[in-house]
Amino acid sequence: MTPTTPPRPEPEPAPELGLAAARQLLDAQPFSRLLGARVTAFGDGGATLEIDIREDLYQQNGFLHGGVLAYAADNALTFAAGAVLGPSVLTGGFSVQYLRPATGRTLRARATVVHAGRRQAVTRCDLLTVTEDDEETLCAVAQGTVLPVTTRSS
């Protein structure tokens, strides 16, 4: 009789999240509430986050501060990955390339998962400004790596 290796258990699928759950997760972040960020789309490996552009978010030249764009990219990238990996994720790293000054009514960060595995997801984000006429202008792009996290017991 030859020894047999027991079959490996199938990995658990990521918990199904919806737009309402994504909004609750974002609302649990005090900094996101401070900026007035909102999730407007979520699921199928993508997420869209929006922030109303207002004067207290400008830098000294009257444009939206780059830190606000970086925040929006970070959260949109991570939410997009969370749509695939589940709600317990952290940004492993990301980069932003600023293309033009951000002006308009709304900042829209639209992120999608480029590739996802068990240990990480690579995501891409377009950062767009939106005018009063709903015309979008690309002002920055970002790419990042998002990692699933497991809670540790004491």
CSV table of C-alpha atoms in Angstrom, one decimal:
chain,number,residue,atom,x,y,z
A,1,MET,CA,0.0,0.0,0.0
A,2,THR,CA,1.4,3.4,-0.9
A,3,PRO,CA,0.9,6.4,1.3
A,4,THR,CA,-1.3,9.1,-0.2
A,5,THR,CA,-1.1,12.8,0.4
A,6,PRO,CA,-4.4,14.2,1.5
A,7,PRO,CA,-5.8,16.7,-0.9
A,8,ARG,CA,-5.0,20.4,-0.2
A,9,PRO,CA,-8.0,22.3,0.9
A,10,GLU,CA,-9.2,24.9,-1.6
A,11,PRO,CA,-8.5,28.5,-0.6
A,12,GLU,CA,-11.4,30.3,0.9
A,13,PRO,CA,-13.0,32.7,-1.5
A,14,ALA,CA,-12.9,36.3,-0.6
A,15,PRO,CA,-16.0,37.5,1.2
A,16,GLU,CA,-18.5,39.1,-1.1
A,17,LEU,CA,-18.6,42.9,-0.6
A,18,GLY,CA,-21.0,45.3,-2.0
A,19,LEU,CA,-21.2,49.1,-2.4
A,20,ALA,CA,-22.9,49.5,1.0
A,21,ALA,CA,-20.2,47.6,2.8
A,22,ALA,CA,-17.4,49.6,1.0
A,23,ARG,CA,-19.1,52.8,2.0
A,24,GLN,CA,-19.2,51.7,5.7
A,25,LEU,CA,-15.5,50.8,5.5
A,26,LEU,CA,-14.6,54.2,4.1
A,27,ASP,CA,-16.7,55.9,6.7
A,28,ALA,CA,-14.8,54.1,9.5
A,29,GLN,CA,-11.7,56.1,8.5
A,30,PRO,CA,-11.7,59.4,10.3
A,31,PHE,CA,-9.3,61.0,7.7
A,32,SER,CA,-11.7,60.0,4.9
A,33,ARG,CA,-14.5,61.7,6.7
A,34,LEU,CA,-12.4,64.8,7.2
A,35,LEU,CA,-11.8,65.0,3.4
A,36,GLY,CA,-15.4,64.2,2.6
A,37,ALA,CA,-14.5,61.2,0.5
A,38,ARG,CA,-17.1,58.8,-0.8
A,39,VAL,CA,-17.2,55.5,-2.7
A,40,THR,CA,-19.4,55.9,-5.8
A,41,ALA,CA,-18.7,52.5,-7.4
A,42,PHE,CA,-17.4,49.2,-6.1
A,43,GLY,CA,-17.1,45.6,-7.3
A,44,ASP,CA,-15.8,43.4,-10.1
A,45,GLY,CA,-12.2,44.3,-9.3
A,46,GLY,CA,-12.8,48.1,-9.4
A,47,ALA,CA,-13.6,51.0,-7.2
A,48,THR,CA,-14.3,54.7,-7.7
A,49,LEU,CA,-13.7,57.3,-4.9
A,50,GLU,CA,-14.8,60.9,-5.2
A,51,ILE,CA,-13.9,64.1,-3.2
A,52,ASP,CA,-15.5,67.5,-3.8
A,53,ILE,CA,-12.7,70.0,-4.6
A,54,ARG,CA,-12.8,72.9,-2.1
A,55,GLU,CA,-10.6,75.8,-1.2
A,56,ASP,CA,-9.3,74.3,2.0
A,57,LEU,CA,-7.8,71.4,0.0
A,58,TYR,CA,-5.7,73.7,-2.3
A,59,GLN,CA,-2.0,74.2,-2.3
A,60,GLN,CA,-0.4,77.7,-2.5
A,61,ASN,CA,-1.0,78.1,-6.3
A,62,GLY,CA,-4.7,77.4,-6.1
A,63,PHE,CA,-4.6,73.8,-7.3
A,64,LEU,CA,-5.8,70.7,-5.4
A,65,HIS,CA,-2.9,69.6,-3.2
A,66,GLY,CA,-0.9,66.6,-4.4
A,67,GLY,CA,-1.4,64.9,-1.0
A,68,VAL,CA,-5.2,64.8,-1.7
A,69,LEU,CA,-4.6,63.1,-5.0
A,70,ALA,CA,-2.2,60.6,-3.4
A,71,TYR,CA,-4.8,59.9,-0.6
A,72,ALA,CA,-7.5,59.3,-3.3
A,73,ALA,CA,-5.2,57.0,-5.3
A,74,ASP,CA,-4.2,55.0,-2.2
A,75,ASN,CA,-7.7,54.4,-1.1
A,76,ALA,CA,-9.1,53.7,-4.6
A,77,LEU,CA,-6.3,51.3,-5.3
A,78,THR,CA,-6.9,49.5,-2.0
A,79,PHE,CA,-10.7,49.4,-2.4
A,80,ALA,CA,-10.4,48.0,-5.9
A,81,ALA,CA,-8.1,45.2,-4.6
A,82,GLY,CA,-10.5,44.6,-1.7
A,83,ALA,CA,-13.2,43.9,-4.2
A,84,VAL,CA,-11.1,40.9,-5.2
A,85,LEU,CA,-9.1,40.0,-2.0
A,86,GLY,CA,-11.7,40.8,0.6
A,87,PRO,CA,-12.0,43.5,3.2
A,88,SER,CA,-8.8,42.9,5.1
A,89,VAL,CA,-6.2,44.5,2.9
A,90,LEU,CA,-3.4,47.0,3.2
A,91,THR,CA,-1.4,49.0,0.7
A,92,GLY,CA,2.0,47.5,0.1
A,93,GLY,CA,3.2,50.5,-1.9
A,94,PHE,CA,2.1,52.8,-4.7
A,95,SER,CA,3.4,55.5,-7.0
A,96,VAL,CA,1.7,58.6,-8.4
A,97,GLN,CA,2.6,60.4,-11.6
A,98,TYR,CA,1.1,63.9,-11.7
A,99,LEU,CA,0.3,65.0,-15.2
A,100,ARG,CA,-1.4,68.4,-14.8
A,101,PRO,CA,-2.7,70.6,-12.0
A,102,ALA,CA,-6.0,69.4,-10.6
A,103,THR,CA,-8.8,72.0,-10.9
A,104,GLY,CA,-12.6,71.5,-11.2
A,105,ARG,CA,-15.6,70.6,-9.1
A,106,THR,CA,-14.8,67.0,-8.1
A,107,LEU,CA,-11.8,64.7,-7.9
A,108,ARG,CA,-12.6,61.2,-9.2
A,109,ALA,CA,-10.2,58.3,-8.5
A,110,ARG,CA,-11.1,55.3,-10.7
A,111,ALA,CA,-9.1,52.1,-9.9
A,112,THR,CA,-9.1,48.6,-11.3
A,113,VAL,CA,-7.2,45.4,-10.5
A,114,VAL,CA,-4.6,44.6,-13.1
A,115,HIS,CA,-3.7,41.2,-11.6
A,116,ALA,CA,-4.6,39.4,-8.4
A,117,GLY,CA,-3.2,36.3,-6.8
A,118,ARG,CA,-3.4,34.9,-3.3
A,119,ARG,CA,-0.6,37.1,-1.9
A,120,GLN,CA,-1.1,40.4,-3.6
A,121,ALA,CA,-3.1,42.4,-6.1
A,122,VAL,CA,-1.6,45.0,-8.5
A,123,THR,CA,-4.0,47.9,-9.2
A,124,ARG,CA,-4.1,50.9,-11.4
A,125,CYS,CA,-5.8,54.2,-10.8
A,126,ASP,CA,-6.8,57.2,-13.1
A,127,LEU,CA,-7.2,60.4,-11.2
A,128,LEU,CA,-9.6,62.7,-13.0
A,129,THR,CA,-11.0,66.1,-12.3
A,130,VAL,CA,-14.7,66.7,-13.2
A,131,THR,CA,-16.1,70.1,-14.2
A,132,GLU,CA,-19.6,71.4,-13.6
A,133,ASP,CA,-20.5,70.0,-17.0
A,134,ASP,CA,-19.3,66.5,-16.0
A,135,GLU,CA,-16.3,66.8,-18.3
A,136,GLU,CA,-13.4,64.6,-17.1
A,137,THR,CA,-9.7,65.6,-17.3
A,138,LEU,CA,-6.9,63.1,-16.5
A,139,CYS,CA,-4.6,64.8,-14.0
A,140,ALA,CA,-2.6,61.9,-12.5
A,141,VAL,CA,-2.1,58.1,-12.7
A,142,ALA,CA,-1.1,55.7,-10.0
A,143,GLN,CA,-0.2,52.1,-9.6
A,144,GLY,CA,0.1,50.0,-6.5
A,145,THR,CA,0.4,46.7,-4.8
A,146,VAL,CA,-2.2,45.7,-2.2
A,147,LEU,CA,-1.7,42.8,0.3
A,148,PRO,CA,-4.3,40.7,2.2
A,149,VAL,CA,-3.8,40.8,5.9
A,150,THR,CA,-4.8,38.3,8.5
A,151,THR,CA,-5.6,39.2,12.0
A,152,ARG,CA,-3.2,37.8,14.6
A,153,SER,CA,-4.5,36.3,17.8
A,154,SER,CA,-2.6,37.2,21.0
